[in-house]
mmCIF file of C-alpha atoms in Angstrom:
data_model
loop_
_atom_site.group_PDB
_atom_site.id
_atom_site.type_symbol
_atom_site.label_atom_id
_atom_site.label_comp_id
_atom_site.label_asym_id
_atom_site.label_seq_id
_atom_site.Cartn_x
_atom_site.Cartn_y
_atom_site.Cartn_z
ATOM 1 C CA UNK A 1 10.706 8.044 12.812
ATOM 2 C CA UNK A 2 7.308 6.503 11.188
ATOM 3 C CA UNK A 3 5.933 3.682 10.860
ATOM 4 C CA UNK A 4 3.186 3.036 7.230
ATOM 5 C CA UNK A 5 1.298 -0.087 7.718
ATOM 6 C CA UNK A 6 0.281 -0.534 3.362
ATOM 7 C CA UNK A 7 -2.117 -2.820 2.338
ATOM 8 C CA UNK A 8 -3.646 -3.666 -1.140
ATOM 9 C CA UNK A 9 -6.162 -5.406 -2.685
ATOM 10 C CA UNK A 10 -8.732 -6.743 -0.021
ATOM 11 C CA UNK A 11 -11.764 -6.488 -2.312
ATOM 12 C CA UNK A 12 -13.896 -6.816 0.223
ATOM 13 C CA UNK A 13 -12.434 -9.244 2.996
ATOM 14 C CA UNK A 14 -13.373 -7.528 5.628
ATOM 15 C CA UNK A 15 -12.305 -9.876 7.365
ATOM 16 C CA UNK A 16 -9.142 -10.138 6.828
ATOM 17 C CA UNK A 17 -8.603 -5.756 7.892
ATOM 18 C CA UNK A 18 -10.176 -7.020 10.720
ATOM 19 C CA UNK A 19 -7.428 -9.732 10.927
ATOM 20 C CA UNK A 20 -4.692 -7.334 9.593
ATOM 21 C CA UNK A 21 -5.333 -4.547 12.637
ATOM 22 C CA UNK A 22 -5.510 -7.401 15.861
ATOM 23 C CA UNK A 23 -2.042 -8.082 14.562
ATOM 24 C CA UNK A 24 -0.796 -4.515 14.279
ATOM 25 C CA UNK A 25 -2.306 -3.732 17.219
ATOM 26 C CA UNK A 26 0.602 -3.321 19.844
ATOM 27 C CA UNK A 27 2.602 -1.804 16.921
ATOM 28 C CA UNK A 28 3.206 1.573 16.645
ATOM 29 C CA UNK A 29 1.484 2.689 13.371
ATOM 30 C CA UNK A 30 1.435 5.553 12.578
ATOM 31 C CA UNK A 31 -0.554 6.033 9.314
ATOM 32 C CA UNK A 32 -2.073 3.136 6.769
ATOM 33 C CA UNK A 33 -2.619 3.310 3.364
ATOM 34 C CA UNK A 34 -4.690 1.363 1.341
ATOM 35 C CA UNK A 35 -3.871 0.890 -2.842
ATOM 36 C CA UNK A 36 -6.615 0.231 -3.730
ATOM 37 C CA UNK A 37 -9.004 -2.046 -4.369
ATOM 38 C CA UNK A 38 -12.271 -1.950 -2.265
ATOM 39 C CA UNK A 39 -12.439 2.440 -1.984
ATOM 40 C CA UNK A 40 -15.184 0.746 1.584
ATOM 41 C CA UNK A 41 -12.018 -2.008 2.658
ATOM 42 C CA UNK A 42 -10.641 1.493 3.547
ATOM 43 C CA UNK A 43 -13.503 3.042 5.141
ATOM 44 C CA UNK A 44 -14.201 0.394 6.782
ATOM 45 C CA UNK A 45 -10.651 0.368 8.049
ATOM 46 C CA UNK A 46 -10.903 3.680 8.818
ATOM 47 C CA UNK A 47 -13.744 2.855 10.903
ATOM 48 C CA UNK A 48 -12.708 0.767 13.586
ATOM 49 C CA UNK A 49 -8.698 2.159 14.005
ATOM 50 C CA UNK A 50 -8.144 6.290 15.280
ATOM 51 C CA UNK A 51 -5.007 5.431 13.147
ATOM 52 C CA UNK A 52 -5.135 7.884 9.643
ATOM 53 C CA UNK A 53 -6.212 5.862 6.937
ATOM 54 C CA UNK A 54 -4.498 7.345 3.522
ATOM 55 C CA UNK A 55 -6.398 5.372 -0.548
ATOM 56 C CA UNK A 56 -6.378 5.542 -3.791
ATOM 57 C CA UNK A 57 -8.814 3.966 -6.664
ATOM 58 C CA UNK A 58 -8.965 0.866 -8.037
ATOM 59 C CA UNK A 59 -9.705 -0.718 -11.586
ATOM 60 C CA UNK A 60 -12.563 -2.641 -9.658
ATOM 61 C CA UNK A 61 -13.758 0.812 -7.628
ATOM 62 C CA UNK A 62 -16.230 2.068 -11.029
ATOM 63 C CA UNK A 63 -19.395 2.229 -8.037
ATOM 64 C CA UNK A 64 -18.318 5.070 -5.776
ATOM 65 C CA UNK A 65 -15.476 6.138 -7.201
ATOM 66 C CA UNK A 66 -14.899 8.458 -3.387
ATOM 67 C CA UNK A 67 -11.105 8.243 -3.263
ATOM 68 C CA UNK A 68 -8.805 9.950 -5.871
ATOM 69 C CA UNK A 69 -6.754 7.821 -8.373
ATOM 70 C CA UNK A 70 -3.359 8.826 -6.898
ATOM 71 C CA UNK A 71 -1.967 10.672 -3.522
ATOM 72 C CA UNK A 72 0.793 12.458 -2.617
ATOM 73 C CA UNK A 73 1.459 11.921 1.542
ATOM 74 C CA UNK A 74 4.098 13.879 3.838
ATOM 75 C CA UNK A 75 6.477 12.036 5.483
ATOM 76 C CA UNK A 76 8.095 13.923 7.412
ATOM 77 C CA UNK A 77 11.225 16.057 5.050
ATOM 78 C CA UNK A 78 10.059 13.475 2.321
ATOM 79 C CA UNK A 79 6.964 12.233 0.872
ATOM 80 C CA UNK A 80 5.121 9.270 -0.122
ATOM 81 C CA UNK A 81 3.001 8.701 -3.706
ATOM 82 C CA UNK A 82 0.459 6.766 -4.265
ATOM 83 C CA UNK A 83 -1.728 5.125 -7.448
ATOM 84 C CA UNK A 84 -3.018 1.979 -7.311
ATOM 85 C CA UNK A 85 -1.381 0.764 -10.161
ATOM 86 C CA UNK A 86 -3.805 -0.247 -12.717
ATOM 87 C CA UNK A 87 -3.161 2.686 -15.668
ATOM 88 C CA UNK A 88 0.394 2.651 -15.656
ATOM 89 C CA UNK A 89 0.474 0.135 -19.104
ATOM 90 C CA UNK A 90 2.719 -2.906 -17.558
ATOM 91 C CA UNK A 91 6.079 -2.848 -20.084
ATOM 92 C CA UNK A 92 8.457 -1.596 -16.930
ATOM 93 C CA UNK A 93 5.648 -0.973 -14.354
ATOM 94 C CA UNK A 94 7.311 0.173 -11.677
ATOM 95 C CA UNK A 95 10.607 2.011 -12.894
ATOM 96 C CA UNK A 96 7.770 4.578 -14.782
ATOM 97 C CA UNK A 97 6.007 4.052 -11.365
ATOM 98 C CA UNK A 98 9.850 5.453 -9.756
ATOM 99 C CA UNK A 99 9.830 8.198 -11.768
ATOM 100 C CA UNK A 100 6.336 9.580 -11.440
ATOM 101 C CA UNK A 101 6.801 9.193 -7.964
ATOM 102 C CA UNK A 102 9.960 10.776 -7.417
ATOM 103 C CA UNK A 103 9.458 13.168 -9.533
ATOM 104 C CA UNK A 104 6.929 14.495 -7.819
ATOM 105 C CA UNK A 105 9.252 14.189 -4.863
ATOM 106 C CA UNK A 106 7.995 11.431 -3.638
ATOM 107 C CA UNK A 107 10.483 9.093 -1.955
ATOM 108 C CA UNK A 108 7.807 5.918 -1.076
ATOM 109 C CA UNK A 109 5.994 4.718 -3.866
ATOM 110 C CA UNK A 110 3.462 2.460 -2.827
ATOM 111 C CA UNK A 111 1.023 0.579 -5.629
ATOM 112 C CA UNK A 112 -0.697 -2.005 -5.295
ATOM 113 C CA UNK A 113 -3.323 -4.229 -8.739
ATOM 114 C CA UNK A 114 -0.525 -7.296 -9.447
ATOM 115 C CA UNK A 115 -1.085 -9.264 -6.560
ATOM 116 C CA UNK A 116 2.103 -9.812 -5.905
ATOM 117 C CA UNK A 117 4.478 -8.311 -2.523
ATOM 118 C CA UNK A 118 7.180 -7.001 -4.154
ATOM 119 C CA UNK A 119 10.284 -3.110 -3.272
ATOM 120 C CA UNK A 120 12.228 -2.536 -6.148
ATOM 121 C CA UNK A 121 15.217 0.158 -4.624
ATOM 122 C CA UNK A 122 16.146 2.446 -7.107
ATOM 123 C CA UNK A 123 16.591 6.463 -7.727
ATOM 124 C CA UNK A 124 16.796 7.117 -3.949
ATOM 125 C CA UNK A 125 13.383 5.847 -3.195
ATOM 126 C CA UNK A 126 11.876 2.972 -2.323
ATOM 127 C CA UNK A 127 9.196 1.382 -4.315
ATOM 128 C CA UNK A 128 6.637 -1.055 -2.327
ATOM 129 C CA UNK A 129 3.813 -3.580 -3.512
ATOM 130 C CA UNK A 130 1.896 -5.318 -0.211
ATOM 131 C CA UNK A 131 0.929 -7.677 -2.623
ATOM 132 C CA UNK A 132 -2.580 -9.194 -0.701
ATOM 133 C CA UNK A 133 -3.959 -10.256 1.878
ATOM 134 C CA UNK A 134 -6.766 -11.627 1.122
ATOM 135 C CA UNK A 135 -6.157 -13.493 -3.345
ATOM 136 C CA UNK A 136 -2.364 -13.131 -3.379
ATOM 137 C CA UNK A 137 -1.513 -14.326 -6.675
ATOM 138 C CA UNK A 138 2.330 -14.637 -6.069
ATOM 139 C CA UNK A 139 1.575 -17.906 -3.498
ATOM 140 C CA UNK A 140 2.897 -15.663 -0.636
ATOM 141 C CA UNK A 141 -0.804 -16.709 0.830
ATOM 142 C CA UNK A 142 -1.492 -13.411 1.152
ATOM 143 C CA UNK A 143 0.325 -10.231 2.395
ATOM 144 C CA UNK A 144 0.790 -6.927 4.007
ATOM 145 C CA UNK A 145 3.482 -4.967 4.548
ATOM 146 C CA UNK A 146 5.003 -2.402 7.655
ATOM 147 C CA UNK A 147 7.766 0.759 6.041
ATOM 148 C CA UNK A 148 9.439 2.400 8.956
ATOM 149 C CA UNK A 149 11.384 4.753 7.557
ATOM 150 C CA UNK A 150 13.163 6.769 10.001
ATOM 151 C CA UNK A 151 16.382 8.888 9.990
ATOM 152 C CA UNK A 152 16.197 8.959 5.846
ATOM 153 C CA UNK A 153 16.468 5.335 5.400
ATOM 154 C CA UNK A 154 13.308 2.666 4.595
ATOM 155 C CA UNK A 155 12.691 -0.776 6.431
ATOM 156 C CA UNK A 156 10.212 -2.346 4.548
ATOM 157 C CA UNK A 157 8.679 -5.531 5.671
ATOM 158 C CA UNK A 158 6.275 -8.163 4.296
ATOM 159 C CA UNK A 159 3.668 -9.897 7.014
ATOM 160 C CA UNK A 160 2.783 -13.182 5.844
ATOM 161 C CA UNK A 161 -1.267 -13.564 6.091
ATOM 162 C CA UNK A 162 0.109 -17.876 6.863
ATOM 163 C CA UNK A 163 2.287 -16.129 10.312
ATOM 164 C CA UNK A 164 -0.368 -13.499 12.240
ATOM 165 C CA UNK A 165 -3.333 -16.132 12.394
#
């Protein structure tokens, strides 16, 4: 079993990263994913946890573009495909990202950019957008995600900021 914490679009609100790390400190998280906007936030996160942090570049990560635009990350018997999502046209974005990820052998597809949390299941894969813990645009008050992968199955849990403050 693997547990994956997922953040995106933190936009420099480091106190929100601290909040997330404190709220999950007693959980067995195997890796953190940061789906872009801001790369500096992912590096800050890596400096404040012993858990590996994988990150991709978002549309607001232009000053120091150290992160790749996309990553294919091994996960037991499959892969995670992660990209910020801004380079895929808005029309049918989620389906296009699922196709792109599954064509590379991934069964977990992660994207940010919209600041809207959600999950879609298609093509024997799961698409997850964790939303934004800092600047939610979906009236959620802020979210991040925890995905559990066990025996080939994905379980997605969204954690709401108001539940951890």
